[in-house]
Amino acid sequence: MAAISAQLASFKSFSSLLNDKKCSRFRCQIKSFGNQHSNWSVEFLSGKESVHLIRNSSPPISMAASAAGSAVKPAKKVCLFYCAETEVLAKRIAAESDAIELRSINWRTFDDGFPNLFIPNANGIRGQNVAFLASFSSPAVIFEQLSVIYALPKLFISSFTLVLPFFPTGTSERMEDEGDVATAFTLARILSHIPTSRGGPTSLVTFDIHALQERFYFGDTILPCFESGIPLLKNRLQKLPDSDKISIAFPDDGAWKRFHKQLQHFPTIVCNKVRIGDQRIVRIKEGDATGRHVVIVDDLVQSGGTLIECQKVLAASGATKISAYVTHGIFPKSSWQRFEHDNGGQPEKGLTYFWITDSCPHTVKQVKCKRPFEILSLSGSIAAALQV
C-alpha cells in the first residue's frame, strides 16, 4: 500500500500542471495491487482532490502472458537408486536434471552366495518419488534386484518407477510347440506383482520391447510405459554430412512393422529370408539401395548373423555406405567382434557406423571406442520419462 500511496501522491502533484484547463484527465495503469495482479486505471480531474481507482474487466495481454509463464510446473524431485551395472548410466541420468538425486544400495552377499542387501537412510525417502534403474542382464542378478524392487515401495514412498531399459525375455513371447514356456509372460507377471506404493501402482519404463503385444502380458497393478530409442537415431542421422542420402533398411517384415511409422520420412528397403534347400538366404523384398547410405534398423542384435547377411546383399545392390542401429546390443559370447569397419567407404567389407544404446551396460564396456560402434545414450529419454 505504501507504493500505491506514493504513486497517488505523484498523480496529485502532476494535476497542478493541468489547472489552467477547465477539465483535464490523466490515466495510468497499476500492474499490481498488493498480491492481486489486476488491471487498474487511475483517473482524476483537475481542481478536485478526488482520485478514482477503476478496476478493468480483463488483464492486459502482457500481464496474462506473465501469469501464464509463472505457472510453469516445477520439476518433480526423484530419488534414483541403481545396481552396480547401471551406475554409469544412472550418473548420466542425474546429470540431465537437478531434480534427480542418486541414492545407493549396499549390494552384499552372505557366505553362501545369497544376497545381503541394505538400503541406507530408508526413512529419508518417505514421501519421496523413488525410481530404480535395473539391468536384468543375467538370471544371476535378477533375484537380488527384484528383492530391492519389492522392498522400495513399502518404505512409505510417494510413488515408485522401475526403469528397465531392456526387457530381456522379450524374444520368448510365443509358444510354437506344446511345452514351450513363454518366459516373457513369466517376467511380466513377476513385475506385475510389485507392491503398490502410497501413490498407486508401480510405473515401468522400458525401451523398444521386442513385440508390442507383450504390453498385454502385464497385469493391472503395474503401468508400463513403452519408450523408443528411434528418436535418438533420427537425431544422429540429421547430423550426418550425407543425411539427404539416407535410406532405412529393415532385415525382415517384423522390423518393418515395428519401426516403419517412426521412420516413414526416409526411403525404405525391406529384406526377407527365403529358404533354398537347407539354407536361408536374405534378399531385398522391396526398395532400392543404389547410391544410398543405408541404415539397417532392428530392436536388438544377438549373434548378428542376419545383419551381416543384410549388409552383404545391400552392398551388392549398390549401396555406397551401410550402417546399422539396434536399441539393444546384446552380443552374447562377444559376437560384436564379427562387425568390421568399412575403412572409408567399402560397404562390402564392413559398416560405417553401428549405433547402439546403453541399455546393455556390459556391451557398452566391451565396444566403447571401437569402430564402427557408437553409443547413443538413453539418459535424456529416461530423465524425461521420470518427470511424467
XYZ file of C-alpha atoms in Angstrom:
388
model
C 0.000 0.000 0.000
C 2.964 2.333 0.564
C 3.852 2.028 -3.109
C 0.256 2.807 -4.106
C 0.173 5.893 -1.843
C 3.413 7.168 -3.342
C 2.024 6.785 -6.863
C -1.192 8.583 -5.910
C 0.813 11.438 -4.401
C 2.718 11.813 -7.632
C -0.558 11.906 -9.527
C -1.878 14.743 -7.331
C 1.269 16.804 -7.851
C 1.019 16.193 -11.573
C -2.590 17.570 -11.540
C -1.288 21.008 -10.590
C 0.218 21.235 -14.063
C -3.218 20.838 -15.566
C -5.079 23.576 -13.573
C -5.118 26.049 -16.447
C -7.651 23.894 -18.278
C -11.322 23.522 -17.447
C -11.227 19.791 -17.391
C -8.169 17.605 -17.754
C -7.915 13.865 -17.435
C -4.905 11.644 -16.744
C -4.804 7.853 -16.915
C -2.209 5.250 -15.988
C -2.142 1.611 -15.018
C -1.051 -0.056 -11.804
C 0.160 -3.534 -12.616
C -0.178 -4.901 -9.103
C -2.245 -4.039 -6.084
C -0.920 -5.960 -3.110
C -0.871 -9.604 -4.155
C -3.618 -9.143 -6.743
C -2.423 -8.991 -10.346
C -5.280 -6.958 -11.859
C -5.616 -4.213 -14.457
C -6.301 -0.968 -12.585
C -6.703 2.543 -14.058
C -6.131 5.756 -12.095
C -8.235 8.788 -13.067
C -8.557 12.250 -11.590
C -9.912 15.641 -12.649
C -8.049 18.943 -12.267
C -9.176 21.156 -9.453
C -10.517 18.245 -7.465
C -8.979 16.271 -4.666
C -10.689 13.018 -5.537
C -8.742 10.265 -7.231
C -10.588 7.308 -8.731
C -9.260 3.759 -8.925
C -11.043 1.786 -11.639
C -10.598 -1.996 -11.963
C -10.933 -3.093 -15.569
C -12.717 -6.296 -16.562
C -9.712 -8.144 -18.099
C -5.953 -8.034 -17.571
C -3.660 -6.636 -20.257
C -2.078 -9.100 -22.660
C 1.383 -8.608 -21.228
C 0.168 -9.464 -17.747
C -1.722 -12.515 -18.994
C 1.424 -13.790 -20.645
C 3.397 -13.136 -17.474
C 0.867 -15.032 -15.392
C 0.977 -17.956 -17.811
C 4.756 -18.034 -17.643
C 4.715 -18.068 -13.838
C 2.513 -21.178 -13.892
C 5.289 -23.455 -15.213
C 5.085 -26.820 -13.470
C 8.092 -27.358 -11.195
C 10.312 -30.363 -11.840
C 9.390 -33.494 -9.920
C 12.068 -34.482 -7.415
C 13.122 -38.117 -7.863
C 15.401 -40.323 -5.755
C 17.100 -42.688 -8.216
C 18.532 -45.986 -6.984
C 20.647 -48.192 -9.218
C 22.513 -51.501 -9.336
C 26.230 -51.947 -9.934
C 25.794 -52.490 -13.674
C 23.774 -49.322 -14.228
C 25.887 -46.931 -12.143
C 27.399 -45.182 -15.174
C 24.001 -44.707 -16.827
C 22.486 -43.543 -13.523
C 25.108 -40.807 -13.242
C 24.348 -39.722 -16.794
C 20.639 -39.532 -15.961
C 21.302 -37.455 -12.836
C 23.433 -35.079 -14.896
C 20.404 -34.402 -17.107
C 18.351 -32.831 -14.313
C 18.937 -31.213 -10.919
C 15.637 -32.780 -9.828
C 17.161 -36.291 -9.867
C 19.129 -37.333 -6.786
C 21.198 -40.511 -6.806
C 20.820 -42.957 -3.924
C 22.983 -46.031 -3.395
C 22.299 -49.548 -2.105
C 24.721 -51.836 -0.298
C 24.927 -54.914 -2.539
C 26.448 -57.563 -0.300
C 26.258 -61.346 -0.131
C 26.336 -63.912 2.625
C 28.946 -66.674 2.655
C 26.503 -68.978 0.867
C 26.192 -66.510 -2.025
C 22.662 -65.277 -1.337
C 22.041 -61.508 -1.234
C 22.657 -59.500 1.943
C 21.128 -56.174 0.936
C 20.736 -52.862 2.753
C 19.033 -49.583 1.745
C 20.819 -46.721 3.570
C 18.717 -43.942 5.137
C 15.452 -45.717 4.360
C 13.487 -43.230 6.493
C 14.856 -40.394 4.377
C 12.884 -41.412 1.291
C 9.480 -41.368 2.987
C 7.077 -39.287 0.961
C 9.529 -39.073 -1.958
C 9.198 -40.094 -5.618
C 11.514 -43.067 -5.980
C 12.883 -44.862 -9.047
C 15.140 -47.867 -9.538
C 17.363 -48.330 -12.606
C 17.619 -52.076 -13.228
C 19.595 -54.327 -15.562
C 18.428 -57.930 -15.870
C 21.489 -58.919 -17.867
C 21.587 -62.470 -16.497
C 19.450 -64.706 -14.269
C 22.169 -64.446 -11.597
C 21.424 -60.767 -10.868
C 17.656 -60.734 -11.284
C 16.813 -62.111 -7.827
C 18.830 -59.562 -5.853
C 17.407 -56.669 -7.856
C 13.858 -57.971 -7.503
C 14.401 -58.093 -3.738
C 15.159 -54.347 -3.726
C 12.379 -53.583 -6.226
C 9.823 -55.284 -3.972
C 11.180 -53.535 -0.845
C 11.286 -49.905 -2.004
C 7.509 -49.335 -2.448
C 6.918 -50.452 1.153
C 9.042 -47.635 2.600
C 6.099 -45.178 2.575
C 7.280 -43.519 -0.627
C 5.031 -41.267 -2.692
C 5.498 -43.139 -5.991
C 7.699 -45.839 -7.473
C 9.066 -46.185 -11.010
C 11.036 -49.150 -12.284
C 13.308 -48.294 -15.209
C 14.231 -51.469 -17.091
C 15.762 -50.265 -20.384
C 15.986 -53.776 -21.835
C 13.245 -56.350 -21.240
C 15.472 -59.438 -21.598
C 12.929 -62.207 -22.214
C 11.056 -60.267 -24.884
C 12.055 -62.660 -27.660
C 10.442 -65.581 -25.808
C 6.927 -64.250 -26.207
C 5.172 -67.107 -28.008
C 4.691 -70.856 -27.994
C 5.325 -72.797 -31.186
C 5.082 -76.298 -29.704
C 3.176 -77.683 -26.752
C 5.507 -77.441 -23.787
C 7.249 -74.205 -24.828
C 7.487 -71.730 -21.957
C 6.921 -68.069 -22.860
C 9.318 -66.518 -20.345
C 8.342 -63.008 -21.472
C 4.972 -63.668 -19.868
C 6.645 -65.060 -16.738
C 8.781 -61.947 -16.191
C 5.820 -59.665 -16.922
C 3.792 -61.471 -14.231
C 6.634 -61.122 -11.699
C 6.869 -57.375 -12.317
C 3.088 -57.039 -12.186
C 3.177 -58.119 -8.529
C 5.475 -55.348 -7.310
C 3.828 -53.938 -4.148
C 1.756 -50.785 -4.536
C 3.253 -47.587 -3.102
C 1.265 -44.848 -1.351
C 0.814 -43.096 -4.696
C -0.597 -46.108 -6.529
C 0.704 -48.804 -8.893
C 4.317 -49.027 -9.995
C 5.276 -47.398 -13.302
C 7.529 -49.419 -15.597
C 9.705 -47.655 -18.200
C 11.224 -49.873 -20.888
C 12.551 -49.299 -24.406
C 11.637 -51.000 -27.677
C 10.194 -54.169 -26.241
C 10.524 -56.938 -28.826
C 6.825 -57.390 -29.565
C 4.209 -54.725 -28.915
C 1.625 -57.324 -27.904
C 3.729 -58.012 -24.817
C 2.116 -54.987 -23.209
C -0.883 -57.229 -22.619
C 1.226 -59.645 -20.560
C 1.329 -57.126 -17.702
C -1.389 -57.037 -15.075
C -3.499 -54.109 -13.902
C -1.240 -53.467 -10.900
C 1.609 -52.038 -12.987
C 1.629 -49.188 -15.512
C 4.045 -49.976 -18.364
C 5.403 -47.014 -20.326
C 6.894 -48.145 -23.643
C 9.571 -45.760 -24.899
C 11.769 -45.975 -28.006
C 15.360 -45.253 -28.914
C 14.437 -44.333 -32.503
C 14.310 -40.551 -31.744
C 17.993 -40.795 -30.775
C 18.759 -42.405 -34.133
C 16.808 -39.780 -36.072
C 18.659 -37.005 -34.289
C 22.006 -38.639 -35.102
C 21.107 -39.133 -38.764
C 20.277 -35.442 -39.126
C 23.860 -34.603 -38.159
C 25.466 -36.759 -40.856
C 27.017 -34.944 -43.835
C 25.076 -37.219 -46.204
C 21.788 -37.007 -44.309
C 19.952 -36.346 -47.583
C 21.049 -39.744 -48.925
C 19.856 -41.902 -46.028
C 17.624 -44.924 -46.652
C 16.305 -47.211 -43.924
C 16.505 -50.985 -44.355
C 14.566 -53.486 -42.268
C 16.011 -57.024 -42.041
C 12.540 -58.618 -42.030
C 8.829 -57.849 -42.042
C 8.750 -57.865 -38.252
C 11.223 -54.986 -38.003
C 9.273 -53.085 -40.683
C 6.019 -53.448 -38.740
C 7.779 -52.403 -35.543
C 9.508 -49.232 -36.750
C 8.367 -48.051 -40.178
C 5.889 -45.476 -38.848
C 8.616 -43.761 -36.818
C 10.893 -43.657 -39.872
C 8.324 -43.018 -42.592
C 10.077 -39.879 -43.873
C 13.033 -41.933 -45.148
C 13.108 -44.123 -48.279
C 12.554 -47.696 -47.169
C 14.113 -51.030 -48.075
C 12.636 -54.275 -46.767
C 14.609 -57.520 -46.715
C 13.381 -61.027 -46.006
C 14.714 -64.544 -45.633
C 13.960 -67.224 -48.186
C 14.792 -70.884 -47.849
C 16.748 -72.513 -50.674
C 17.404 -76.137 -49.868
C 18.912 -76.262 -46.380
C 19.968 -72.607 -46.441
C 18.127 -69.428 -45.527
C 19.212 -66.537 -47.741
C 18.499 -62.829 -47.224
C 17.100 -60.972 -50.217
C 15.752 -57.498 -50.877
C 11.979 -57.691 -50.975
C 11.345 -54.055 -51.928
C 13.262 -50.788 -52.238
C 16.416 -49.610 -53.994
C 19.820 -49.283 -52.297
C 21.690 -47.819 -55.281
C 23.788 -44.786 -54.331
C 22.342 -44.600 -50.827
C 23.737 -44.634 -47.306
C 21.579 -47.477 -45.991
C 20.920 -47.831 -42.254
C 19.700 -51.258 -41.115
C 17.276 -50.875 -38.179
C 16.116 -53.502 -35.689
C 15.218 -53.668 -31.994
C 18.087 -55.940 -30.907
C 21.035 -57.979 -32.082
C 22.454 -61.195 -30.667
C 24.826 -63.180 -32.899
C 24.491 -60.612 -35.697
C 24.172 -63.174 -38.493
C 21.076 -61.612 -40.043
C 22.575 -58.095 -40.016
C 25.740 -59.301 -41.722
C 23.751 -61.066 -44.436
C 21.717 -57.869 -44.980
C 24.939 -55.886 -45.247
C 26.268 -58.157 -47.975
C 23.055 -58.021 -50.003
C 22.780 -54.233 -49.730
C 26.419 -53.747 -50.731
C 25.906 -55.971 -53.768
C 22.835 -53.888 -54.666
C 24.787 -50.649 -54.970
C 24.717 -49.036 -51.505
C 27.603 -46.591 -51.110
C 27.615 -46.849 -47.305
C 25.935 -49.213 -44.866
C 25.332 -48.576 -41.169
C 23.209 -50.299 -38.533
C 21.155 -49.370 -35.492
C 19.729 -51.536 -32.723
C 18.367 -50.316 -29.413
C 19.712 -53.333 -27.532
C 23.158 -54.670 -28.368
C 23.246 -57.999 -26.535
C 26.126 -59.726 -28.357
C 26.475 -62.952 -26.352
C 29.929 -64.573 -26.461
C 31.470 -61.312 -27.761
C 29.712 -61.655 -31.109
C 30.216 -57.912 -31.624
C 33.683 -58.800 -32.898
C 32.083 -60.052 -36.131
C 31.384 -56.475 -37.216
C 34.162 -54.663 -39.045
C 34.569 -51.022 -40.021
C 34.202 -50.192 -43.723
C 37.626 -48.486 -43.863
C 36.302 -45.359 -45.532
C 33.515 -46.317 -47.870
C 33.887 -50.008 -48.660
C 30.432 -51.316 -47.699
C 31.173 -54.867 -48.723
C 33.848 -55.031 -46.017
C 32.007 -53.534 -43.071
C 29.802 -50.847 -41.554
C 30.333 -47.108 -41.470
C 28.533 -46.856 -38.104
C 26.935 -49.330 -35.753
C 24.751 -47.399 -33.305
C 23.524 -48.999 -30.089
C 22.125 -47.511 -26.894
C 23.460 -48.051 -23.373
C 20.566 -50.337 -22.411
C 23.021 -53.255 -22.002
C 25.886 -51.979 -19.796
C 28.166 -54.988 -20.319
C 28.158 -54.448 -24.078
C 28.900 -50.747 -23.725
C 32.059 -51.544 -21.793
C 33.184 -54.009 -24.462
C 32.612 -51.888 -27.576
C 33.406 -48.431 -26.224
C 35.765 -46.545 -28.553
C 35.857 -49.451 -31.013
C 34.870 -48.720 -34.609
C 32.279 -48.924 -36.086
C 30.390 -48.781 -32.756
C 28.918 -45.585 -31.391
C 26.798 -45.293 -28.217
C 23.568 -43.269 -28.181
C 22.720 -42.753 -24.523
C 19.193 -43.209 -23.178
C 19.946 -40.877 -20.258
C 17.970 -37.910 -21.573
C 14.993 -40.060 -22.519
C 14.937 -41.717 -19.106
C 15.261 -38.394 -17.278
C 12.280 -37.091 -19.243
C 10.255 -40.248 -18.547
C 10.843 -39.833 -14.792
C 9.067 -36.456 -14.979
C 5.824 -37.972 -16.309
